[in-house]
Short mmCIF file of C-alpha atoms in Angstrom, two decimals:
data_model
loop_
_atom_site.label_atom_id
_atom_site.label_comp_id
_atom_site.label_asym_id
_atom_site.label_seq_id
_atom_site.Cartn_x
_atom_site.Cartn_y
_atom_site.Cartn_z
CA MET A 1 -9.61 -18.51 -55.15
CA SER A 2 -12.81 -18.53 -53.09
CA HIS A 3 -13.39 -19.97 -49.62
CA HIS A 4 -16.71 -20.47 -47.84
CA THR A 5 -17.30 -20.31 -44.10
CA GLU A 6 -20.39 -19.92 -41.95
CA THR A 7 -18.96 -16.92 -40.08
CA LEU A 8 -16.20 -14.61 -41.24
CA VAL A 9 -14.50 -12.54 -38.53
CA ILE A 10 -12.67 -9.35 -39.49
CA GLY A 11 -9.85 -8.57 -37.06
CA ALA A 12 -7.91 -10.83 -34.67
CA GLY A 13 -8.05 -8.64 -31.57
CA PRO A 14 -9.73 -9.63 -28.29
CA ALA A 15 -13.28 -9.27 -29.64
CA GLY A 16 -12.68 -11.05 -32.95
CA LEU A 17 -10.75 -13.94 -31.43
CA THR A 18 -13.29 -14.35 -28.61
CA ALA A 19 -16.08 -14.68 -31.16
CA ALA A 20 -14.10 -17.14 -33.28
CA TYR A 21 -13.06 -19.22 -30.27
CA LEU A 22 -16.61 -19.60 -28.98
CA LEU A 23 -18.06 -20.36 -32.42
CA SER A 24 -15.40 -22.94 -33.26
CA LYS A 25 -15.90 -24.49 -29.82
CA GLN A 26 -19.51 -25.11 -30.83
CA GLY A 27 -18.35 -26.83 -34.01
CA ARG A 28 -19.27 -23.89 -36.23
CA SER A 29 -17.24 -23.05 -39.32
CA VAL A 30 -15.34 -19.80 -38.73
CA THR A 31 -12.50 -17.92 -40.46
CA VAL A 32 -10.63 -14.92 -39.02
CA LEU A 33 -8.96 -12.37 -41.31
CA GLU A 34 -6.20 -10.26 -39.75
CA ARG A 35 -4.31 -7.51 -41.58
CA ASP A 36 -1.13 -7.82 -39.48
CA PRO A 37 1.34 -10.11 -41.26
CA ALA A 38 2.90 -11.55 -38.10
CA GLN A 39 0.76 -11.26 -34.95
CA VAL A 40 -2.72 -11.57 -33.54
CA GLY A 41 -4.01 -9.56 -30.60
CA GLY A 42 -4.41 -6.10 -32.12
CA ILE A 43 -3.66 -3.45 -29.53
CA SER A 44 -3.53 -6.27 -26.95
CA ARG A 45 -0.58 -7.95 -28.63
CA THR A 46 2.87 -8.26 -27.03
CA VAL A 47 5.84 -6.89 -28.97
CA SER A 48 9.27 -8.49 -28.60
CA HIS A 49 12.60 -6.69 -29.11
CA ASN A 50 15.91 -8.41 -28.35
CA GLY A 51 14.23 -10.54 -25.69
CA TYR A 52 12.40 -7.61 -24.05
CA LEU A 53 8.60 -7.69 -24.15
CA PHE A 54 6.32 -4.64 -24.50
CA ASP A 55 2.62 -4.29 -23.77
CA ILE A 56 0.95 -1.77 -26.09
CA GLY A 57 -0.83 0.51 -23.65
CA GLY A 58 -1.02 -1.67 -20.55
CA HIS A 59 -3.73 -4.32 -20.20
CA ARG A 60 -4.91 -5.28 -16.74
CA PHE A 61 -6.78 -8.57 -16.61
CA PHE A 62 -9.53 -7.55 -14.22
CA SER A 63 -13.26 -7.87 -14.81
CA LYS A 64 -16.46 -7.73 -12.83
CA SER A 65 -17.84 -10.38 -15.19
CA LYS A 66 -17.33 -13.95 -14.02
CA ALA A 67 -18.03 -15.13 -17.57
CA VAL A 68 -15.05 -13.15 -18.89
CA VAL A 69 -12.74 -14.28 -16.07
CA ASP A 70 -13.76 -17.91 -16.65
CA LEU A 71 -13.01 -17.55 -20.36
CA TRP A 72 -9.55 -16.13 -19.62
CA ASP A 73 -8.87 -19.16 -17.40
CA GLU A 74 -10.17 -21.53 -20.06
CA ILE A 75 -7.97 -20.13 -22.82
CA LEU A 76 -4.83 -19.55 -20.72
CA PRO A 77 -5.17 -21.79 -17.64
CA ASN A 78 -1.64 -21.87 -16.21
CA ASP A 79 0.09 -18.62 -17.14
CA PHE A 80 -1.44 -15.87 -15.00
CA ILE A 81 0.39 -14.10 -12.21
CA GLU A 82 -1.13 -11.81 -9.60
CA ARG A 83 0.27 -8.28 -9.75
CA PRO A 84 -0.14 -5.29 -7.43
CA ARG A 85 -1.76 -2.31 -9.11
CA LEU A 86 0.22 0.86 -8.51
CA SER A 87 0.15 4.00 -10.58
CA ARG A 88 0.98 7.61 -9.80
CA ILE A 89 0.54 11.07 -11.26
CA TYR A 90 3.58 13.27 -11.93
CA TYR A 91 2.69 16.95 -11.55
CA ARG A 92 5.08 19.87 -11.09
CA GLY A 93 7.97 17.72 -9.93
CA ARG A 94 5.93 15.73 -7.39
CA TYR A 95 4.32 12.32 -7.46
CA TYR A 96 0.75 11.64 -6.35
CA ALA A 97 -0.64 8.18 -5.73
CA TYR A 98 -3.46 7.26 -8.09
CA PRO A 99 -6.08 6.61 -6.82
CA LEU A 100 -5.73 9.47 -4.41
CA LYS A 101 -4.20 9.20 -0.93
CA ALA A 102 -5.83 12.06 0.88
CA PHE A 103 -3.03 13.01 3.28
CA GLU A 104 -0.31 12.71 0.62
CA ALA A 105 -2.28 14.91 -1.79
CA LEU A 106 -2.82 17.47 0.97
CA ARG A 107 0.88 17.53 1.77
CA ASN A 108 1.97 17.80 -1.89
CA LEU A 109 -0.54 20.45 -2.92
CA GLY A 110 -0.14 22.49 0.23
CA LEU A 111 -2.81 23.75 2.60
CA LEU A 112 -3.93 26.75 0.56
CA THR A 113 -4.26 24.85 -2.73
CA SER A 114 -6.01 21.95 -0.99
CA ALA A 115 -8.47 24.34 0.64
CA ALA A 116 -9.11 26.00 -2.72
CA CYS A 117 -9.74 22.56 -4.28
CA MET A 118 -12.26 21.68 -1.59
CA ALA A 119 -14.00 25.04 -1.93
CA SER A 120 -14.13 24.57 -5.71
CA TYR A 121 -15.59 21.08 -5.28
CA LEU A 122 -18.26 22.29 -2.83
CA TYR A 123 -19.18 25.13 -5.19
CA ALA A 124 -19.51 22.68 -8.08
CA ARG A 125 -21.79 20.44 -6.02
CA LEU A 126 -23.96 23.39 -5.02
CA ARG A 127 -24.09 24.85 -8.54
CA PRO A 128 -23.54 21.98 -11.01
CA VAL A 129 -23.67 22.35 -14.76
CA ARG A 130 -27.07 20.99 -15.73
CA GLU A 131 -26.93 18.12 -18.23
CA PRO A 132 -23.17 18.45 -18.91
CA LYS A 133 -22.31 17.91 -22.56
CA THR A 134 -18.51 18.14 -22.43
CA PHE A 135 -15.74 16.33 -20.59
CA HIS A 136 -14.81 19.59 -18.88
CA ALA A 137 -18.32 20.16 -17.53
CA TRP A 138 -18.74 16.54 -16.39
CA VAL A 139 -15.44 16.43 -14.49
CA ARG A 140 -16.01 19.89 -13.04
CA ASN A 141 -19.31 18.65 -11.60
CA GLN A 142 -17.65 15.60 -10.04
CA PHE A 143 -14.36 17.12 -8.82
CA GLY A 144 -14.54 20.91 -9.02
CA GLU A 145 -12.78 23.33 -11.35
CA ARG A 146 -9.46 23.43 -9.49
CA LEU A 147 -8.94 19.66 -9.44
CA PHE A 148 -10.05 19.48 -13.06
CA ALA A 149 -7.28 21.93 -13.98
CA ILE A 150 -4.64 20.07 -11.93
CA PHE A 151 -5.40 16.41 -12.53
CA PHE A 152 -7.52 16.13 -15.69
CA LYS A 153 -7.01 18.95 -18.20
CA THR A 154 -3.35 18.58 -19.24
CA TYR A 155 -3.27 14.80 -19.44
CA THR A 156 -6.64 14.51 -21.22
CA GLU A 157 -5.67 17.08 -23.83
CA LYS A 158 -2.40 15.21 -24.42
CA VAL A 159 -4.33 12.00 -24.98
CA TRP A 160 -6.94 13.42 -27.33
CA GLY A 161 -5.17 16.33 -28.98
CA MET A 162 -8.18 18.59 -28.47
CA SER A 163 -9.71 20.87 -25.88
CA CYS A 164 -11.62 19.27 -23.00
CA ASP A 165 -14.53 21.47 -24.12
CA ALA A 166 -14.58 19.59 -27.46
CA ILE A 167 -14.66 16.11 -25.88
CA SER A 168 -18.06 14.57 -25.18
CA ALA A 169 -19.13 13.99 -21.58
CA ASP A 170 -19.86 10.40 -22.67
CA TRP A 171 -16.16 9.57 -22.43
CA ALA A 172 -15.85 10.74 -18.83
CA ALA A 173 -19.08 9.05 -17.81
CA GLN A 174 -17.90 5.78 -19.34
CA ARG A 175 -14.29 5.79 -18.16
CA ILE A 176 -14.61 7.14 -14.60
CA LYS A 177 -18.26 6.49 -13.80
CA GLY A 178 -18.98 5.79 -10.16
CA LEU A 179 -16.09 7.99 -9.00
CA ASP A 180 -16.20 11.57 -7.77
CA LEU A 181 -14.14 13.55 -5.28
CA GLY A 182 -16.26 12.38 -2.38
CA SER A 183 -15.78 8.67 -3.10
CA ALA A 184 -12.11 9.25 -3.99
CA LEU A 185 -11.48 11.05 -0.69
CA ARG A 186 -13.27 8.39 1.35
CA ASP A 187 -11.22 5.70 -0.37
CA GLY A 188 -8.05 7.82 -0.06
CA ILE A 189 -8.48 8.32 3.68
CA LYS A 190 -8.94 4.57 4.13
CA ARG A 191 -5.76 3.97 2.10
CA SER A 192 -3.83 6.57 4.08
CA LEU A 193 -4.89 5.01 7.38
CA GLY A 194 -4.41 1.44 6.13
CA LEU A 195 -8.09 0.61 6.64
CA ARG A 196 -8.95 -0.41 3.08
CA LYS A 197 -9.06 -4.14 2.33
CA PRO A 198 -7.59 -5.17 -1.06
CA ALA A 199 -10.21 -5.77 -3.74
CA LYS A 200 -10.36 -9.09 -5.53
CA ALA A 201 -11.00 -9.54 -9.24
CA GLY A 202 -14.70 -10.10 -9.76
CA GLY A 203 -15.68 -8.27 -6.57
CA PRO A 204 -17.98 -5.24 -6.33
CA VAL A 205 -15.55 -2.32 -6.69
CA ILE A 206 -15.09 0.78 -8.86
CA LYS A 207 -12.56 -0.34 -11.47
CA THR A 208 -10.54 2.84 -11.04
CA LEU A 209 -9.86 1.82 -7.42
CA ILE A 210 -8.72 -1.80 -7.82
CA GLU A 211 -5.50 -2.69 -6.02
CA SER A 212 -4.45 -5.89 -7.80
CA PHE A 213 -5.00 -7.63 -11.10
CA ARG A 214 -3.95 -10.74 -12.96
CA TYR A 215 -1.60 -10.61 -15.91
CA PRO A 216 -0.17 -13.19 -18.32
CA ARG A 217 3.44 -13.74 -17.30
CA ARG A 218 4.76 -12.82 -20.77
CA GLY A 219 2.25 -10.13 -21.63
CA PRO A 220 -1.31 -10.03 -23.00
CA GLY A 221 -0.24 -11.45 -26.35
CA MET A 222 0.03 -14.84 -24.63
CA MET A 223 -3.75 -14.88 -24.25
CA TRP A 224 -4.47 -14.12 -27.89
CA GLU A 225 -1.78 -16.37 -29.35
CA ALA A 226 -3.30 -19.17 -27.23
CA ALA A 227 -6.79 -18.28 -28.45
CA ALA A 228 -5.67 -18.41 -32.09
CA ALA A 229 -4.03 -21.81 -31.53
CA LYS A 230 -7.19 -23.17 -29.91
CA ILE A 231 -9.36 -21.83 -32.74
CA ARG A 232 -7.20 -23.70 -35.24
CA GLY A 233 -7.30 -26.79 -33.03
CA GLN A 234 -11.10 -26.63 -33.05
CA GLY A 235 -11.21 -26.55 -36.85
CA GLY A 236 -11.37 -22.78 -37.37
CA LYS A 237 -8.96 -20.70 -39.45
CA VAL A 238 -6.94 -17.64 -38.41
CA LEU A 239 -5.37 -16.07 -41.50
CA LEU A 240 -2.77 -13.30 -41.18
CA ASP A 241 -1.76 -10.76 -43.83
CA ARG A 242 -5.36 -10.39 -45.05
CA GLY A 243 -6.65 -6.83 -45.25
CA VAL A 244 -10.32 -6.58 -46.26
CA ASP A 245 -10.84 -4.63 -49.48
CA SER A 246 -14.59 -4.97 -50.01
CA LEU A 247 -17.76 -6.59 -48.71
CA SER A 248 -21.05 -7.11 -50.54
CA PHE A 249 -24.30 -8.70 -49.37
CA ASP A 250 -26.81 -10.62 -51.50
CA ALA A 251 -30.17 -10.14 -49.79
CA GLY A 252 -31.70 -12.92 -51.87
CA THR A 253 -29.32 -15.65 -50.76
CA GLY A 254 -28.20 -14.07 -47.48
CA ILE A 255 -24.56 -14.58 -48.49
CA TRP A 256 -21.70 -12.16 -47.94
CA THR A 257 -18.83 -11.93 -50.41
CA VAL A 258 -15.62 -10.51 -48.94
CA ALA A 259 -12.44 -9.70 -50.87
CA ALA A 260 -9.13 -9.61 -49.01
CA ARG A 261 -5.72 -8.47 -50.18
CA ARG A 262 -2.27 -9.64 -49.03
CA ALA A 263 0.84 -7.51 -48.80
CA ASP A 264 2.19 -9.00 -52.06
CA GLY A 265 -0.93 -7.80 -53.91
CA SER A 266 -2.59 -11.20 -54.28
CA ARG A 267 -6.31 -11.39 -53.57
CA GLU A 268 -8.65 -13.96 -52.05
CA THR A 269 -12.43 -14.12 -51.92
CA PHE A 270 -14.47 -15.44 -49.02
CA THR A 271 -18.18 -16.14 -48.77
CA ALA A 272 -20.05 -16.36 -45.47
CA ARG A 273 -23.51 -16.26 -43.92
CA ASN A 274 -22.41 -14.06 -41.01
CA VAL A 275 -19.76 -11.36 -40.74
CA VAL A 276 -18.42 -10.27 -37.36
CA SER A 277 -16.37 -7.08 -37.66
CA SER A 278 -13.98 -5.55 -35.13
CA ALA A 279 -12.47 -3.33 -37.85
CA PRO A 280 -12.77 0.45 -37.36
CA VAL A 281 -16.29 1.56 -38.31
CA ARG A 282 -14.90 4.11 -40.77
CA GLU A 283 -12.95 1.43 -42.66
CA LEU A 284 -15.73 -1.16 -42.57
CA VAL A 285 -18.44 1.11 -43.96
CA ASP A 286 -16.09 2.44 -46.63
CA SER A 287 -15.51 -1.17 -47.78
CA ILE A 288 -19.18 -2.12 -48.23
CA ARG A 289 -20.41 -2.22 -51.85
CA PRO A 290 -22.57 -0.51 -52.84
CA ARG A 291 -21.63 2.10 -50.29
CA PRO A 292 -24.24 2.73 -47.56
CA LEU A 293 -25.93 6.11 -47.26
CA SER A 294 -24.25 6.51 -43.86
CA THR A 295 -20.76 6.44 -45.42
CA PHE A 296 -20.47 10.19 -44.79
CA ASN A 297 -21.23 9.62 -41.10
CA ALA A 298 -18.67 6.83 -40.86
CA ARG A 299 -16.01 8.97 -42.53
CA SER A 300 -16.65 11.70 -39.93
CA LEU A 301 -15.57 9.41 -37.08
CA GLN A 302 -12.11 10.27 -35.76
CA TYR A 303 -9.37 8.21 -34.11
CA ARG A 304 -6.41 9.05 -31.90
CA ASP A 305 -3.18 7.26 -32.68
CA PHE A 306 -0.39 6.26 -30.36
CA LEU A 307 3.26 5.32 -30.21
CA THR A 308 5.51 3.82 -27.54
CA VAL A 309 9.22 4.48 -27.24
CA ALA A 310 10.69 1.64 -25.15
CA LEU A 311 13.97 2.58 -23.46
CA ILE A 312 16.17 -0.23 -22.15
CA ALA A 313 18.67 1.01 -19.57
CA LYS A 314 21.38 -0.54 -17.43
CA SER A 315 20.12 1.07 -14.29
CA GLN A 316 19.61 0.10 -10.66
CA LYS A 317 17.05 2.87 -10.27
CA ASN A 318 13.72 1.14 -9.89
CA PHE A 319 10.20 2.14 -8.98
CA PRO A 320 7.17 -0.06 -8.29
CA ASP A 321 4.55 1.64 -10.49
CA ASN A 322 2.92 -0.17 -13.39
CA TRP A 323 2.71 3.22 -15.04
CA ILE A 324 2.98 6.92 -14.24
CA TYR A 325 0.64 9.54 -15.69
CA ILE A 326 2.58 12.63 -16.78
CA HIS A 327 0.46 15.71 -16.11
CA ASP A 328 3.37 18.08 -16.60
CA PRO A 329 2.79 20.29 -19.69
CA SER A 330 6.55 20.88 -20.14
CA VAL A 331 6.99 17.42 -21.72
CA GLN A 332 5.09 15.72 -24.54
CA VAL A 333 5.09 12.21 -23.04
CA GLY A 334 1.68 11.29 -21.63
CA ARG A 335 2.39 8.12 -19.66
CA VAL A 336 5.38 5.96 -18.72
CA GLN A 337 5.04 2.18 -18.51
CA ASN A 338 7.34 0.18 -16.23
CA PHE A 339 7.33 -3.24 -17.87
CA ARG A 340 9.09 -5.10 -15.04
CA SER A 341 6.24 -4.10 -12.71
CA TRP A 342 3.76 -5.71 -15.09
CA SER A 343 5.74 -8.95 -15.07
CA PRO A 344 9.40 -9.72 -14.25
CA GLU A 345 9.50 -11.95 -17.34
CA MET A 346 9.03 -8.90 -19.56
CA VAL A 347 12.59 -7.79 -18.72
CA PRO A 348 15.11 -10.66 -19.05
CA ASP A 349 18.15 -8.90 -17.51
CA ALA A 350 18.04 -8.38 -13.76
CA ASP A 351 20.38 -5.38 -13.86
CA HIS A 352 18.36 -3.59 -16.56
CA THR A 353 15.11 -1.69 -16.58
CA CYS A 354 12.71 -1.15 -19.48
CA LEU A 355 10.36 1.83 -19.62
CA GLY A 356 7.78 2.59 -22.30
CA LEU A 357 7.15 6.28 -22.96
CA GLU A 358 3.72 6.75 -24.53
CA TYR A 359 3.04 9.57 -26.96
CA PHE A 360 -0.46 10.31 -28.27
CA CYS A 361 -0.64 11.65 -31.80
CA PHE A 362 -2.46 11.61 -35.14
CA VAL A 363 -1.22 9.67 -38.14
CA GLY A 364 0.73 12.10 -40.28
CA ASP A 365 1.49 14.68 -37.59
CA GLY A 366 4.99 15.60 -36.43
CA LEU A 367 5.29 12.91 -33.77
CA TRP A 368 3.94 10.09 -35.94
CA SER A 369 6.11 11.08 -38.90
CA ALA A 370 9.32 11.57 -36.89
CA SER A 371 12.06 9.05 -37.45
CA ASP A 372 12.74 6.38 -34.83
CA ASP A 373 16.05 8.07 -34.00
CA GLU A 374 14.30 11.40 -33.40
CA LEU A 375 11.69 9.76 -31.19
CA VAL A 376 14.30 7.91 -29.14
CA ALA A 377 16.23 11.16 -28.62
CA LEU A 378 13.01 12.90 -27.50
CA ALA A 379 12.17 10.07 -25.09
CA LYS A 380 15.67 10.05 -23.57
CA ARG A 381 15.57 13.80 -23.06
CA GLU A 382 12.13 13.73 -21.43
CA ILE A 383 12.82 10.71 -19.19
CA GLY A 384 15.81 12.62 -17.87
CA GLN A 385 13.73 15.74 -17.34
CA ILE A 386 11.20 13.75 -15.34
CA GLY A 387 14.05 12.11 -13.44
CA LEU A 388 13.04 8.46 -13.70
CA ILE A 389 16.37 7.28 -15.19
CA ASP A 390 19.58 8.84 -16.46
CA PRO A 391 19.49 9.10 -20.28
CA ALA A 392 23.18 8.12 -20.36
CA GLU A 393 22.22 4.69 -19.02
CA VAL A 394 20.01 3.85 -22.03
CA VAL A 395 21.61 1.02 -24.01
CA ASP A 396 18.84 0.08 -26.46
CA ALA A 397 15.48 1.36 -27.67
CA CYS A 398 12.50 0.42 -29.79
CA VAL A 399 9.62 2.41 -31.32
CA VAL A 400 6.17 0.85 -31.79
CA ARG A 401 3.42 2.74 -33.65
CA GLN A 402 -0.27 1.91 -33.18
CA ALA A 403 -2.81 3.52 -35.49
CA LYS A 404 -6.44 3.96 -34.38
CA ALA A 405 -5.70 3.17 -30.75
CA TYR A 406 -8.60 5.24 -29.41
CA PRO A 407 -12.00 6.13 -30.93
CA VAL A 408 -12.52 9.86 -30.44
CA TYR A 409 -15.59 11.02 -28.52
CA ASP A 410 -16.09 14.45 -30.04
CA ALA A 411 -19.34 16.40 -29.92
CA ASP A 412 -20.80 14.71 -33.01
CA TYR A 413 -19.60 11.11 -32.69
CA ALA A 414 -22.74 9.71 -31.03
CA GLY A 415 -25.03 10.93 -33.80
CA HIS A 416 -22.75 9.53 -36.49
CA VAL A 417 -22.51 6.14 -34.77
CA ALA A 418 -26.29 5.99 -34.28
CA THR A 419 -26.90 6.71 -37.98
CA VAL A 420 -24.42 4.07 -39.10
CA ARG A 421 -25.78 1.51 -36.69
CA ARG A 422 -29.39 2.12 -37.72
CA GLU A 423 -28.64 1.58 -41.41
CA LEU A 424 -26.41 -1.45 -40.95
CA GLU A 425 -28.87 -3.24 -38.65
CA ARG A 426 -31.73 -2.54 -41.07
CA ASP A 427 -30.01 -3.56 -44.30
CA PHE A 428 -27.49 -6.17 -43.12
CA PRO A 429 -29.04 -8.36 -40.39
CA THR A 430 -26.09 -10.77 -40.38
CA LEU A 431 -23.38 -8.11 -39.99
CA HIS A 432 -22.32 -7.84 -36.35
CA LEU A 433 -20.12 -5.05 -34.94
CA VAL A 434 -17.97 -5.90 -31.90
CA GLY A 435 -15.05 -4.51 -29.91
CA ARG A 436 -13.56 -1.07 -29.36
CA ASN A 437 -13.02 0.13 -32.91
CA GLY A 438 -15.73 -2.12 -34.31
CA MET A 439 -18.33 -0.16 -32.33
CA HIS A 440 -16.39 3.13 -32.02
CA LYS A 441 -16.74 2.71 -28.27
CA TYR A 442 -13.89 3.12 -25.79
CA ASN A 443 -14.27 -0.36 -24.29
CA ASN A 444 -11.79 -2.13 -22.07
CA GLN A 445 -10.56 -5.57 -23.10
CA ASP A 446 -13.20 -7.35 -21.01
CA HIS A 447 -15.97 -5.20 -22.44
CA ALA A 448 -14.78 -5.94 -25.97
CA MET A 449 -14.85 -9.66 -25.16
CA MET A 450 -18.37 -9.39 -23.74
CA THR A 451 -19.67 -7.79 -26.96
CA ALA A 452 -18.27 -10.81 -28.81
CA MET A 453 -19.71 -13.31 -26.33
CA LEU A 454 -23.20 -11.85 -26.71
CA THR A 455 -22.82 -11.67 -30.49
CA VAL A 456 -22.03 -15.39 -30.57
CA GLU A 457 -25.24 -16.02 -28.62
CA ASN A 458 -27.11 -13.99 -31.26
CA ILE A 459 -25.55 -15.98 -34.12
CA LEU A 460 -26.19 -19.35 -32.49
CA GLY A 461 -29.78 -18.33 -31.75
CA GLY A 462 -30.40 -16.97 -35.25
CA GLN A 463 -31.69 -13.62 -33.97
CA ARG A 464 -30.46 -10.44 -32.22
CA ARG A 465 -31.65 -11.35 -28.74
CA HIS A 466 -28.86 -9.42 -27.01
CA ASP A 467 -28.25 -5.72 -27.50
CA VAL A 468 -24.44 -5.70 -27.43
CA TRP A 469 -24.39 -1.89 -27.41
CA ARG A 470 -25.49 -1.97 -23.77
CA VAL A 471 -22.19 -3.51 -22.68
CA ASN A 472 -20.29 -0.96 -20.56
CA GLU A 473 -23.51 1.00 -20.14
CA ASP A 474 -25.77 -1.48 -18.33
CA ALA A 475 -24.40 -3.30 -15.27
CA GLU A 476 -26.46 -6.43 -15.98
CA TYR A 477 -24.88 -6.75 -19.41
CA THR A 478 -21.34 -6.07 -18.19
CA GLU A 479 -20.89 -7.56 -14.75
CA ALA A 480 -22.94 -10.76 -14.80
CA GLY A 481 -22.01 -11.66 -18.37
CA VAL A 482 -24.27 -13.72 -20.60
CA SER A 483 -26.47 -14.79 -17.69
CA GLY A 484 -26.96 -11.15 -16.73
CA ALA A 485 -27.92 -10.29 -20.28
CA GLU A 486 -30.43 -13.17 -20.26
CA ALA A 487 -31.97 -11.80 -17.07
CA ALA A 488 -32.14 -8.31 -18.53
CA LEU A 489 -33.82 -9.62 -21.66
CA ALA A 490 -36.32 -11.64 -19.66
CA SER A 491 -37.34 -8.49 -17.81
CA GLU A 492 -37.88 -6.78 -21.18
CA ARG A 493 -39.95 -9.61 -22.66
CA LEU A 494 -37.07 -10.44 -25.01
CA VAL A 495 -37.29 -7.13 -26.86
CA PRO A 496 -33.79 -5.70 -27.49
CA ARG A 497 -33.39 -1.99 -27.02
CA LYS A 498 -32.72 -0.12 -30.25
CA VAL A 499 -31.20 3.28 -30.94
CA ALA A 500 -33.97 5.82 -31.22
#
């Protein structure tokens, strides 16, 4: 059976559904193919277990882009709640506010260690690593070697499963740009003295330092389930249980032919003039027939996988954090989510708490392959070791695995992505890459949405007027939204920037 649509979207995560929503809103024919048999949302979905709701990774709804905030309100107008942002670092049996509170950090670290950290920071500023290539070198320049060792090394290596000297500086520059020890201390002193005014969503502030955010009352999946419903209401299609097997492009007719397979083995064929892909670059390129020359580059891209062990406990012990970063090397857990602090509706029983212990892994390694019972036992043991709840109070548990949660920024990733992008843009002008995995770019949810919003403008205009790869790199493309991209383009005489 064959189906035709003007635009075929691969993947029903934030980027794919944003593109489909905006296209269908304009009356354009659009079909979304999603591999998951039951849910849309991708890593931004909400998982339900016996009435308890889990967010996969924690998704704050905060953006500097008014266009993104307006779109959130348009899709989900009446279901946001305002939540305080609170997270801490657990290190050697002590908790540190994150972002930093200067006096608390001084007290916890002690005078000698604090003095050593300041001396290390001043030395790094006086003798920086020129053109830092690695995460280690970049953070050392911004915070000093001592603070790197205390607050960055252990957690980062848990997340990525590799040395900080093997991780590209691009990741640090993208995720914590605008923040160094100087700005953190200035902000921390203001927090300690109560002089800092709360930041509002959409205001000019370093994202790492925001103090509040909005959140759908029943988790981020509410947003994407609503988006899928609106797409269908606007005449579009959102089809679950469709994993893409192959794509081929006829340059003569400009038509794509896409084959999809369902879990029962049945196959469907789709034809389209445009393809918007949020699928992992490695999988997408491997599905194109005939295979592109850059297939080797795509296959060299790596991903970090992720699992959450949700522990439900009958416990009166409560803490206000949204999550706690675990910098202690004696446990494997990397971060602990407190789902009630995201939204009270995530935890239906008032006398219970629900914590999500996050473990970073690779598909096929010991953690990923462990049974659910083994993972629950590990999580109970480690939550007791940290001291957040008593393992004996755990009454239920759930394990959620998420493959390809994070694109890896190793030393060679940028060259591989550039080669793939160059070939795809040259040979397939109507293939558009969007989103985190679709671009192998560690974008936040709002950045992923912005890549889709600009891609829709390109499709509607019939040309690549917007360079979506500048999102999360160029403030005009990220903060002001489509209007900012228009202004940037006008200043460039409408010539998009290409990869050299």
